[in-house]
């Protein structure tokens, strides 16, 4: 039977890929124990990476939403005239609603009235209680929130104002401004930790009547969801629609939110980096032992005329295969872990994102290849020494 | 016609130690040479240099018209792949590959793999029923026959065997010797490093080394058949 001529190295015949895969498969099977240790290290690392990446994507959205319950981040007010406080027309609320911008979580109008309770001065803030509740869900209330929009005879008293005026839930308070008087029942005492602690809150229409400023508001506070650029976009849209009014983002809040999100992102990034390094060290330890075990086989392969590059390709492919397998298993394990973390830590249901899969696998393959560095030493094996048993 | 192998004033030093000291001899194509001598006489150094596993310190070796004395590592790898078939005392099979895959490994590094051709090579050495056995499932003699099939699969110019029967019992030694005789009869050029007088007597010539020097070249007087 005629036998085809073969040529080494730059052969005109391409070495069969199936033999490469065959040897690779046998390599994987031959060192199951050590490779299992490396695989566990890679899978664990991949699971944590996958979980953190999934959590990062969902938690950022969730945190952004939660930040919006912590007060306003955009304020709309008439331009200051230098004298008396300028007032805006209450129709501004209709103009905001007409924008139908889903990023506006809440819009709360305020009319501030300087009033007296007996001889004690106090600030009365007329507002919309449903919007106030949406924007300030973290306020601590003793008693009950003003629940009925139609009940004009109820109010909330800030904790400092209540102390000053001797108010408690259920007590009555009479306020006077100019020649107007109103009498209200205190539904609850609120603790806000801010200037609101010294104010009394009532319905906007009641405050307007007391001050004789029907149809007027002092300002509107908005809670706008999204990242800093997204908030800027909403601000621009509002400024365009509300000519004659100033639309200002509350920089400190936006900056604080950005800072928190940035820190969380940073924490996740560095945790992933650390986990990958640890995974790599786990692989490194296994591969170093494997390199020792395989020096004889490599010496033999070199003696048989195996080019170093082709031999190393086998071992790199082995590490790569481990990375793909570890990354894939780790992705799914991480998705489960993310659901648990999301529920426990952020109170949000985290769904696995498809984009996390290739990222996790790519990072795990990199860690596996980094951990396979000791196998490079096999390229220096001198076959004559190995075959002599040195 | 030039000899297949020309060894000229070959030297190999390890520090102050001269493993080979100006050794010269030729090997004709189709010849069977036995390299003999006591331990430390330079046999292994000689076969390593001829096999492209080591560089000489001095002199030169020409194989099939190619001077291999100053080849780079890459060129030596190519030389081993194209021109040499190794048979080792310790068999040196890859433990996790089957018999046929061990033979195919040599094909793989050479160029293309052909499982049928590898299986035929194993059948020729009497291992047709052991193709899918891993080395641990084979006897020493069977492992050495796999190594011989592997050495032959790429049709090398020169077969180098280092104590091929050193780890075998008498029965398996006889099988391997018979195989070597068949190879020789088929025209293969064989160089065997051995302590065995029996193998030495089967060779066309015995090259005897002592303290790294060529002591004598002997043509055995006993009949080979």
Coordinates of C-alpha atoms in Angstrom, one line a residue, chain A residues 44-207:
Chain A
X44 CA -16.2 29.5 42.3
X45 CA -14.5 32.6 40.9
X46 CA -16.9 32.7 37.9
X47 CA -19.9 32.2 40.2
X48 CA -19.0 35.2 42.3
X49 CA -18.2 37.3 39.2
X50 CA -21.4 36.3 37.6
X51 CA -23.4 37.1 40.7
X52 CA -21.8 40.4 41.3
X53 CA -22.2 41.5 37.6
X54 CA -25.8 40.5 37.7
X55 CA -26.4 42.2 41.0
X56 CA -24.6 45.3 39.8
X57 CA -26.9 45.6 36.8
X58 CA -30.1 45.2 38.7
X59 CA -29.1 46.8 41.9
X60 CA -28.0 50.0 40.2
X61 CA -31.5 50.3 38.8
X62 CA -33.1 49.4 42.1
X63 CA -30.9 51.8 44.0
X64 CA -31.6 54.6 41.6
X65 CA -35.3 54.0 42.2
X66 CA -34.8 53.9 46.0
X67 CA -32.8 57.1 45.9
X68 CA -36.0 58.7 44.6
X69 CA -37.8 58.0 47.8
X70 CA -35.2 60.0 49.7
X71 CA -36.4 63.5 48.6
X72 CA -36.3 65.8 45.7
X73 CA -33.4 66.1 43.3
X74 CA -34.9 68.8 41.0
X75 CA -36.4 72.1 42.1
X76 CA -38.6 74.4 40.0
X77 CA -39.1 77.9 41.3
X78 CA -39.7 81.4 39.9
X79 CA -36.5 83.5 39.5
X80 CA -35.7 85.4 42.7
X81 CA -36.5 89.1 42.4
X82 CA -34.5 90.2 45.4
X83 CA -37.4 91.4 47.4
X84 CA -40.4 89.4 48.5
X85 CA -40.4 85.7 47.6
X86 CA -41.6 85.3 44.1
X87 CA -44.5 83.0 43.4
X88 CA -45.4 80.7 40.5
X89 CA -48.7 79.9 39.1
X90 CA -50.1 76.6 40.3
X91 CA -50.8 75.7 36.7
X92 CA -47.1 74.7 36.5
X93 CA -48.3 71.3 37.9
X94 CA -50.5 70.7 34.9
X95 CA -47.6 71.7 32.5
X96 CA -45.3 69.2 34.3
X97 CA -48.0 66.5 34.0
X98 CA -48.4 67.3 30.4
X99 CA -44.8 66.2 29.7
X100 CA -45.7 62.6 30.5
X101 CA -42.1 61.9 31.4
X102 CA -41.9 58.6 33.1
X103 CA -38.6 59.5 34.9
X104 CA -40.6 62.0 37.0
X105 CA -41.5 59.9 40.0
X106 CA -43.2 62.6 42.0
X107 CA -43.9 66.3 41.7
X108 CA -44.7 68.1 45.0
X109 CA -45.9 71.8 45.0
X110 CA -45.2 73.9 48.0
X111 CA -46.6 77.2 49.2
X112 CA -44.9 78.5 52.3
X113 CA -46.9 80.9 54.5
X114 CA -45.5 82.7 57.5
X115 CA -48.2 82.1 60.2
X116 CA -48.7 82.4 63.9
X117 CA -50.1 80.0 66.5
X118 CA -51.0 82.3 69.3
X119 CA -47.8 84.3 69.6
X120 CA -45.5 81.6 68.2
X121 CA -44.4 82.1 64.6
X122 CA -44.5 79.0 62.5
X123 CA -44.0 78.1 58.8
X124 CA -47.1 76.5 57.2
X125 CA -46.3 74.5 54.0
X126 CA -49.3 73.9 51.8
X127 CA -48.7 70.8 49.6
X128 CA -50.1 67.7 48.0
X129 CA -50.0 64.9 50.5
X130 CA -50.0 62.0 48.0
X131 CA -46.9 63.4 46.3
X132 CA -45.3 64.3 49.5
X133 CA -45.6 60.7 50.7
X134 CA -44.2 59.3 47.5
X135 CA -41.2 61.6 47.6
X136 CA -40.5 61.2 51.3
X137 CA -41.4 57.7 52.2
X138 CA -38.5 57.6 54.7
X139 CA -40.1 60.2 57.0
X140 CA -40.9 58.9 60.4
X141 CA -44.6 59.5 61.4
X142 CA -46.0 59.4 64.9
X143 CA -49.8 59.1 64.5
X144 CA -51.1 58.8 61.0
X145 CA -50.4 60.3 57.6
X146 CA -53.0 62.7 56.1
X147 CA -54.8 60.1 54.0
X148 CA -57.8 61.9 52.6
X149 CA -57.1 64.5 49.9
X150 CA -60.4 66.1 50.6
X151 CA -60.1 66.5 54.3
X152 CA -58.9 70.1 54.6
X153 CA -59.0 70.1 58.4
X154 CA -56.0 67.9 59.0
X155 CA -52.3 68.6 59.1
X156 CA -48.9 67.1 59.8
X157 CA -46.6 68.8 62.3
X158 CA -42.8 68.7 62.1
X159 CA -41.4 67.3 65.4
X160 CA -39.7 70.6 66.3
X161 CA -42.8 72.7 65.5
X162 CA -44.9 70.2 67.5
X163 CA -42.6 70.5 70.5
X164 CA -42.7 74.3 70.3
X165 CA -46.5 74.5 70.0
X166 CA -47.2 71.6 72.4
X167 CA -48.9 69.5 69.7
X168 CA -49.6 65.8 69.7
X169 CA -51.5 63.5 67.3
X170 CA -55.2 64.3 67.6
X171 CA -54.7 67.8 69.1
X172 CA -56.0 71.0 67.5
X173 CA -53.9 73.8 66.1
X174 CA -55.1 77.3 65.1
X175 CA -53.1 79.3 62.7
X176 CA -53.4 83.0 61.8
X177 CA -51.9 84.9 58.9
X178 CA -52.9 88.5 58.4
X179 CA -56.6 88.6 59.1
X180 CA -57.2 84.9 58.2
X181 CA -57.6 82.0 60.6
X182 CA -57.7 78.3 60.2
X183 CA -58.2 75.5 62.7
X184 CA -56.8 72.0 62.0
X185 CA -56.5 68.6 63.6
X186 CA -52.9 67.2 63.9
X187 CA -53.0 63.8 62.2
X188 CA -49.4 63.0 62.8
X189 CA -46.0 64.3 64.0
X190 CA -43.2 63.8 61.4
X191 CA -39.5 63.5 62.0
X192 CA -37.5 64.4 58.8
X193 CA -34.1 65.3 60.1
X194 CA -34.3 68.5 58.0
X195 CA -35.8 72.0 58.0
X196 CA -39.3 70.3 57.6
X197 CA -39.1 69.4 61.3
X198 CA -40.0 73.1 62.0
X199 CA -42.9 73.3 59.6
X200 CA -46.6 72.4 59.6
X201 CA -47.9 70.7 56.5
X202 CA -51.4 71.1 55.2
X203 CA -53.3 70.9 51.9
X204 CA -52.1 73.4 49.3
X205 CA -55.6 75.0 48.9
X206 CA -55.9 75.7 52.6
X207 CA -52.5 77.4 52.7

